[in-house]
Amino acid sequence: MSKTKTLFFCQSCGYESAKWLGKCPSCRSWNSFAEEVVVKNESTKNEWHTDSSKSKMIKPKTLGEIESAREVRIDSADKELNRVLGGGIVPGSLVLIGGEPGIGKSTLMLQLGLSLKKTKVLYVTGEESEQQIKMRAERLTTKTSENFFILTETNTKNIFLAITQLEPQLVVIDSIQTLHSSLLDSVAGSIGQVRQCAGELMKFAKETNTPVFLVGHITKDGMLAGPKVLEHMVDTVLQFEGDRHLAYRILRTTKNRFGSTSEIGIYEMQGHGLREVSNPSEILISQKDGPLSGATIGATIEGNRPLLIEIQSLVSVASYGTPQRTPNGFDQKRLNMLLAVLEKRCGFRLGTQDVFINMAGGIYVEDPAIDLALCASIISSMEEIPVSEKICFAAEVGLGGELRAVNRIEQRIAEAEKLGFEKIYISKFSQKSIDLKKTKIEIHTFGKLNEAFNHLFR
Ligand code: TYD
Ligand code: MG
């Protein structure tokens, strides 16, 4: 039997070589060669020809000529996952779920498979034995599903054999780094293998309209050969993150062809699997006896969901040289900017203080509406004046110390009201878009950071 021809290509410039090279002679990048299967063209002639018999079959269409397919999605019984995917699993989609080892990717996929009672699921694992999967499944649920099948296999050819026999309606591959295709000589997990296997699975997904989930390991810096090169091949990239030592896990999309990338799903890892957290604001606000200086609550929006998040600050005199500015769950540069605004526009002497910031629940907040809450939290800690836990904030802070309007203010106010807050501090420029009479919560509007502080700390 003749072996398929494979060649090595530099991933950054496309240089071709018959054997693996450590350094590309052309673009000089290191460790950039990956093995690929080469398919010879039947003709070496130019692709451009005026032969009209062929061009009749390949005919471009207008949008009107294309029949619009009704979008049917598989409802995954997991509301958080549905939301993150943009409303359910799209048939024929290839979804990559990445995350650090031990974060709970296998658990999430196993739970998904077991919850889809009416869909035939094939769970292919190259990492764990059948017994291990069974033990884990028993932890997750007491009922077994008749439609859930497990295969421990790493060779793509055998996997496709099993798929042809079983005809599953959803396939989970755990993990893509353990698969290998016999068409390539390189070891499982190398860039070439990962890409080849994902390519084969993509072809399968698109041709049979079966959704495929690929699990991929990523280290903190997102390195590790594999998932990064896959990101442009797949339809959706999910990132499962969180601190392994904390119970909360966040599922985000970094790419989604079928929905928004700003949605997040929140889970809690428990003794018997992942629990969906449907009211995240409750967990993001810590329980404590009475108000504490340095703790405030910001009304943010993640995706389409309003979230009330607790911010804690600790401001103390810097005892060694340069003061430290350590934000946890917030952008360092933005913190520096806000500190400069507090110093210059409001006259607080923060230059000699260490500032530590912590967002509750290990969440990373990008919404600028958190600015006012963050500033209030810093000043509260510095001045040792607690802020009542019945107050929340939603405004962006500008370089002039002015409070700016934020988007979807009604939604934030409604969430704060729902959770029993008594007051919300917003920008006066947000005021025109809201109907003040309809709300029970007291709305305080300010134009400047100073005015808000005078009202809050007087
Ligand atoms: P796992 O899904 O194996 O992570 P990954 O596939 O991303 O490497 O699970 C990770 C952790 O979750 C593991 O340390 C044990 C814990 N865990 C629970 O706390 N409760 C459970 O019910 C299960 C199944 C796992
Ligand atoms: Mg795993």
XYZ file of C-alpha atoms and ligand atoms in Angstrom:
484
model
C 0.000 0.000 0.000
C 1.404 3.330 -0.924
C 1.659 5.852 1.852
C 0.174 9.280 1.340
C 2.711 11.940 0.700
C 3.321 14.379 3.500
C 5.514 17.417 3.611
C 6.480 19.922 6.285
C 5.417 23.519 5.969
C 6.517 26.559 7.903
C 3.414 27.897 9.662
C 4.484 31.487 9.398
C 5.735 31.800 5.815
C 4.688 28.581 4.058
C 8.229 27.335 3.285
C 8.118 23.715 2.159
C 10.528 21.033 3.292
C 10.716 17.248 2.978
C 11.838 16.850 6.579
C 11.253 18.646 9.830
C 13.427 21.652 10.508
C 13.939 23.497 13.754
C 14.438 26.860 12.145
C 12.880 28.081 8.935
C 15.594 28.925 6.387
C 13.292 31.414 4.756
C 11.685 33.495 7.506
C 13.987 32.327 10.326
C 11.247 31.584 12.799
C 11.927 28.767 15.225
C 9.875 25.655 15.698
C 7.347 26.600 13.066
C 7.242 23.435 10.941
C 4.151 21.227 10.870
C 3.467 18.133 8.839
C 0.652 18.242 6.280
C -0.829 15.797 3.800
C -0.156 16.848 0.241
C -2.679 16.109 -2.496
C -1.216 16.307 -5.959
C -3.222 18.248 -8.553
C -4.306 16.113 -11.516
C -3.218 18.756 -13.954
C -0.464 21.234 -13.627
C -2.195 23.447 -16.166
C -3.392 26.873 -15.297
C -6.731 26.850 -13.436
C -8.067 29.564 -15.675
C -9.719 28.110 -18.763
C -12.454 29.185 -21.121
C -14.011 25.718 -21.404
C -17.695 26.563 -21.018
C -18.889 22.990 -20.335
C -17.306 23.109 -16.889
C -18.279 26.608 -15.925
C -21.976 25.798 -16.378
C -21.980 23.541 -13.332
C -20.309 26.083 -11.109
C -22.693 28.990 -11.136
C -22.814 31.829 -8.635
C -26.265 32.595 -7.226
C -27.973 35.762 -6.115
C -29.131 35.904 -2.506
C -32.724 35.582 -3.706
C -31.955 32.274 -5.376
C -30.637 30.717 -2.199
C -33.326 29.049 -0.138
C -33.230 30.271 3.407
C -32.880 27.381 5.781
C -34.941 27.600 8.948
C -32.478 27.706 11.767
C -33.072 24.696 13.940
C -30.962 24.449 17.035
C -30.573 21.603 19.438
C -31.719 22.702 22.864
C -29.020 21.496 25.227
C -31.019 21.522 28.497
C -28.184 23.632 29.892
C -29.419 27.222 29.842
C -25.981 28.728 30.329
C -24.492 26.768 27.432
C -27.471 27.583 25.215
C -27.069 31.243 25.900
C -23.328 31.252 25.268
C -23.795 29.400 21.983
C -26.382 31.984 20.917
C -29.548 29.957 21.545
C -28.649 26.281 21.353
C -26.372 23.972 19.399
C -26.294 24.611 15.655
C -26.361 21.389 13.594
C -23.146 20.892 11.660
C -21.194 23.329 13.801
C -17.705 22.667 15.065
C -17.250 24.010 18.577
C -13.905 24.190 20.347
C -13.951 24.329 24.110
C -10.638 25.343 25.570
C -9.405 25.749 29.097
C -6.710 24.846 31.520
C -6.443 21.253 32.724
C -8.730 20.472 35.632
C -11.123 23.334 35.036
C -14.037 21.026 34.217
C -14.220 20.692 30.442
C -14.745 16.933 30.532
C -17.354 17.340 33.249
C -19.250 19.934 31.220
C -19.216 17.789 28.092
C -20.237 14.664 29.960
C -23.083 16.536 31.608
C -24.177 17.866 28.224
C -24.149 14.391 26.730
C -26.073 12.858 29.610
C -28.699 15.594 29.646
C -29.590 15.207 25.964
C -31.958 12.299 26.418
C -33.435 12.388 22.925
C -30.220 12.969 21.005
C -27.797 10.172 20.269
C -24.442 11.317 21.619
C -21.037 9.770 21.023
C -18.403 10.754 23.570
C -14.939 9.911 22.271
C -12.212 10.033 24.874
C -8.517 9.564 24.556
C -7.773 10.709 28.065
C -9.764 8.542 30.405
C -10.782 4.896 30.539
C -14.369 3.696 30.258
C -14.399 2.933 33.983
C -13.273 6.419 34.847
C -16.014 7.929 32.690
C -18.569 5.659 34.298
C -17.457 6.636 37.778
C -17.681 10.280 36.881
C -21.072 9.848 35.239
C -22.334 8.186 38.400
C -21.264 11.211 40.382
C -23.160 13.483 38.016
C -26.466 11.703 37.744
C -28.177 8.619 39.017
C -30.043 7.971 35.791
C -28.238 6.546 32.812
C -29.116 7.648 29.330
C -29.855 5.054 26.637
C -28.651 7.486 24.011
C -25.190 8.161 25.410
C -22.295 6.166 23.971
C -18.645 6.151 24.995
C -15.690 5.247 22.821
C -12.096 5.173 24.001
C -10.143 5.634 20.817
C -7.566 8.026 19.450
C -7.257 7.043 15.811
C -9.500 9.146 13.589
C -10.019 6.307 11.131
C -11.454 4.063 13.863
C -13.509 6.928 15.224
C -15.104 7.460 11.827
C -15.770 3.715 11.558
C -17.631 3.854 14.868
C -19.475 6.976 13.776
C -20.631 5.344 10.531
C -22.050 2.420 12.499
C -23.653 4.384 15.306
C -24.794 7.478 13.380
C -24.708 9.825 16.386
C -26.463 13.191 16.333
C -23.761 14.851 18.390
C -20.092 14.004 18.786
C -17.793 15.080 21.610
C -14.031 14.644 21.226
C -12.079 14.748 24.485
C -9.493 15.948 23.642
C -8.308 17.012 20.201
C -4.696 16.794 21.400
C -4.955 13.044 21.922
C -6.234 12.243 18.424
C -4.016 11.129 15.627
C -4.577 10.555 11.959
C -2.663 7.719 10.281
C -2.105 9.976 7.297
C 0.586 11.823 9.198
C 3.682 10.436 10.894
C 3.987 13.076 13.578
C 2.925 12.418 17.147
C -0.510 13.204 18.571
C -0.729 16.743 19.845
C 1.652 18.265 17.296
C 0.360 21.200 15.259
C 0.144 19.106 12.110
C -1.856 16.321 13.776
C -4.192 18.640 15.612
C -4.973 20.499 12.438
C -5.345 17.384 10.317
C -7.700 15.707 12.812
C -9.758 18.856 13.250
C -9.926 19.181 9.466
C -11.248 15.631 9.132
C -13.831 16.258 11.845
C -14.857 19.527 10.258
C -15.483 17.765 6.967
C -17.564 15.167 8.814
C -19.547 17.858 10.672
C -20.338 19.859 7.555
C -21.185 16.886 5.345
C -23.446 15.097 7.807
C -24.764 18.202 9.576
C -23.724 16.750 12.931
C -22.485 19.121 15.616
C -19.022 18.278 16.958
C -17.517 19.535 20.213
C -13.742 19.485 20.485
C -12.090 19.766 23.870
C -8.676 21.427 23.812
C -6.197 22.193 26.540
C -4.806 25.666 26.787
C -2.297 26.923 29.284
C -2.729 30.281 30.963
C -0.839 32.196 28.285
C -2.872 30.430 25.599
C 0.217 28.774 24.189
C 0.495 25.003 23.741
C 0.414 23.844 20.137
C -3.074 23.076 19.037
C -6.084 25.094 20.057
C -4.612 28.370 18.839
C -4.192 27.036 15.307
C -7.721 25.657 15.481
C -9.402 28.913 16.273
C -9.784 29.958 12.671
C -11.065 26.540 11.568
C -13.943 26.099 13.987
C -17.268 27.953 14.081
C -17.294 28.709 17.772
C -14.561 28.981 20.370
C -15.634 28.608 23.969
C -13.291 29.377 26.792
C -13.906 27.735 30.138
C -12.167 29.702 32.833
C -12.025 30.372 36.502
C -9.745 29.755 39.390
C -9.379 26.046 40.028
C -9.453 26.688 43.740
C -12.660 28.691 43.595
C -15.942 27.017 42.825
C -17.110 29.387 40.094
C -16.473 28.741 36.424
C -17.160 31.099 33.566
C -17.870 30.018 30.029
C -17.193 32.694 27.408
C -17.097 32.786 23.652
C -14.155 34.343 21.920
C -15.544 33.574 18.470
C -19.049 32.651 17.416
C -20.386 32.430 13.894
C -23.907 31.901 15.184
C -24.281 34.391 17.985
C -22.820 37.164 20.044
C -19.409 36.818 21.662
C -20.304 38.903 24.664
C -22.436 36.328 26.446
C -21.133 34.474 29.458
C -22.335 31.414 31.297
C -21.665 30.945 34.983
C -21.386 27.586 36.733
C -20.546 26.413 40.165
C -18.471 23.239 40.566
C -20.082 21.073 43.179
C -19.562 17.571 44.499
C -21.891 16.192 41.857
C -20.961 18.213 38.838
C -21.468 21.696 37.503
C -24.514 23.637 38.579
C -25.858 26.459 36.418
C -25.918 29.756 38.261
C -29.014 31.486 36.992
C -28.879 34.478 39.288
C -25.197 35.398 39.326
C -25.618 38.687 41.155
C -26.386 36.795 44.313
C -23.074 34.980 44.313
C -21.083 38.024 43.239
C -22.112 39.983 46.268
C -20.560 38.555 49.391
C -22.464 38.008 52.588
C -21.156 40.083 55.437
C -22.348 41.602 58.693
C -22.826 45.277 58.091
C -20.976 47.598 55.764
C -17.226 47.330 55.327
C -14.983 50.143 54.136
C -13.676 49.620 50.620
C -16.558 47.473 49.392
C -19.012 48.819 46.827
C -21.325 47.339 44.243
C -21.300 48.143 40.552
C -24.150 47.454 38.139
C -22.460 46.023 35.067
C -23.664 44.216 31.987
C -21.990 41.089 30.635
C -23.396 40.126 27.268
C -27.102 40.685 27.618
C -27.217 40.069 31.300
C -27.032 42.682 34.024
C -24.691 41.628 36.808
C -24.194 43.329 40.124
C -20.606 42.832 41.167
C -18.910 43.605 44.420
C -15.605 45.433 44.262
C -13.218 45.456 47.168
C -10.361 47.897 47.498
C -7.602 48.130 49.982
C -5.686 51.373 50.125
C -2.795 51.594 52.534
C 0.404 53.612 52.855
C 3.159 52.148 50.702
C 5.964 51.039 52.959
C 8.468 50.134 50.250
C 9.489 52.470 47.448
C 7.145 52.494 44.473
C 3.513 52.038 45.489
C 1.828 48.918 44.180
C -1.282 48.955 42.021
C -2.683 45.469 41.838
C -6.066 44.967 40.215
C -7.565 41.501 40.254
C -10.259 41.170 37.599
C -9.763 44.668 36.212
C -7.468 46.326 33.671
C -4.265 47.693 35.185
C -4.046 50.665 32.798
C -7.605 51.703 33.459
C -6.956 51.526 37.205
C -3.930 53.786 36.805
C -6.053 56.216 34.842
C -8.798 56.296 37.463
C -6.235 56.822 40.214
C -4.802 59.760 38.279
C -8.298 61.236 37.905
C -8.928 60.859 41.651
C -5.625 62.546 42.400
C -5.840 65.397 39.914
C -9.570 66.162 39.759
C -10.688 65.278 43.255
C -7.524 66.025 45.215
C -7.012 62.658 46.921
C -3.339 61.966 47.555
C -3.014 58.446 46.236
C 0.550 58.765 44.969
C 2.023 57.305 48.143
C -0.570 54.591 48.653
C -0.664 50.921 47.703
C -3.926 50.112 45.956
C -5.281 46.570 45.713
C -8.513 45.846 43.869
C -10.489 42.642 43.837
C -13.596 41.782 41.819
C -15.717 39.207 43.622
C -16.121 35.726 42.182
C -13.000 35.822 39.999
C -14.837 37.705 37.247
C -12.961 39.967 34.858
C -14.896 43.176 34.300
C -14.466 45.195 31.118
C -17.660 47.234 31.318
C -16.665 50.900 31.927
C -19.846 51.372 33.954
C -17.911 49.889 36.865
C -15.686 53.042 37.066
C -17.781 54.961 39.554
C -18.171 51.966 41.869
C -14.426 51.380 41.702
C -13.582 55.004 42.514
C -16.060 55.027 45.395
C -14.549 51.819 46.701
C -11.014 53.248 46.627
C -12.031 56.417 48.442
C -14.113 54.442 50.920
C -11.073 52.379 51.850
C -8.726 55.341 51.924
C -10.989 57.437 54.128
C -12.195 54.442 56.153
C -15.821 55.343 55.506
C -18.051 52.359 54.682
C -20.566 52.661 51.856
C -24.009 51.306 52.629
C -24.627 47.934 51.013
C -27.984 49.199 49.794
C -26.272 51.537 47.310
C -24.991 50.611 43.874
C -23.303 52.525 41.063
C -23.358 52.661 37.270
C -21.371 55.369 35.495
C -18.208 55.745 33.480
C -15.565 58.196 34.690
C -13.942 60.495 32.133
C -10.501 62.083 32.285
C -11.989 65.359 33.454
C -13.558 63.679 36.463
C -16.963 63.837 34.792
C -19.500 61.046 34.989
C -20.535 59.701 31.617
C -23.676 57.965 30.547
C -23.557 54.200 30.087
C -25.586 51.972 27.800
C -28.717 50.110 28.825
C -29.156 52.014 32.051
C -32.796 50.905 32.484
C -31.719 47.287 32.566
C -29.125 48.005 35.241
C -31.603 49.953 37.326
C -34.195 47.208 36.998
C -31.707 44.563 38.161
C -30.618 46.689 41.124
C -34.250 47.218 42.058
C -34.979 43.519 41.733
C -32.159 42.671 44.109
C -33.446 45.067 46.718
C -31.045 48.000 46.430
C -32.368 51.292 47.740
C -30.219 53.775 45.831
C -28.346 53.849 42.551
C -25.831 56.536 41.577
C -25.698 57.303 37.867
C -24.533 60.032 35.506
C -26.909 62.921 34.934
C -26.481 62.330 31.224
C -28.129 58.933 31.594
C -31.192 60.569 33.068
C -32.875 61.527 29.837
C -33.206 57.934 28.736
C -35.092 56.823 31.841
C -38.542 57.226 33.219
C -37.934 58.211 36.840
C -41.500 57.770 37.988
C -41.677 54.099 37.180
C -38.924 53.011 39.538
C -39.105 52.385 43.263
C -35.343 52.615 43.721
C -33.971 56.097 44.494
C -31.979 57.358 41.537
C -29.263 59.920 42.225
C -27.739 61.695 39.246
C -24.436 63.567 39.196
C -22.355 65.362 36.600
C -18.984 65.084 38.347
C -17.186 62.528 40.459
C -16.771 65.163 43.191
C -20.499 65.763 43.447
C -21.163 62.062 43.834
C -18.517 61.810 46.584
C -19.915 64.840 48.416
C -23.298 63.194 48.470
C -21.954 59.775 49.423
C -19.358 60.638 52.072
C -20.739 63.851 53.539
P -12.393 17.714 34.616
O -13.723 17.809 33.946
O -11.700 16.414 34.526
O -11.437 18.836 34.031
P -10.768 18.954 32.583
O -11.420 17.984 31.674
O -10.994 20.381 32.191
O -9.313 18.678 32.755
O -12.678 18.075 36.138
C -11.942 18.896 36.903
C -12.171 18.970 38.378
O -13.497 19.036 38.787
C -11.537 17.853 39.128
O -10.439 18.392 39.807
C -12.554 17.377 40.074
C -13.644 18.370 40.014
N -14.994 17.786 40.101
C -15.845 18.154 41.116
O -15.497 18.952 41.983
N -17.100 17.632 41.147
C -17.540 16.734 40.210
O -18.687 16.279 40.279
C -16.646 16.361 39.165
C -17.073 15.392 38.113
C -15.392 16.916 39.123
Mg -10.571 16.244 30.832
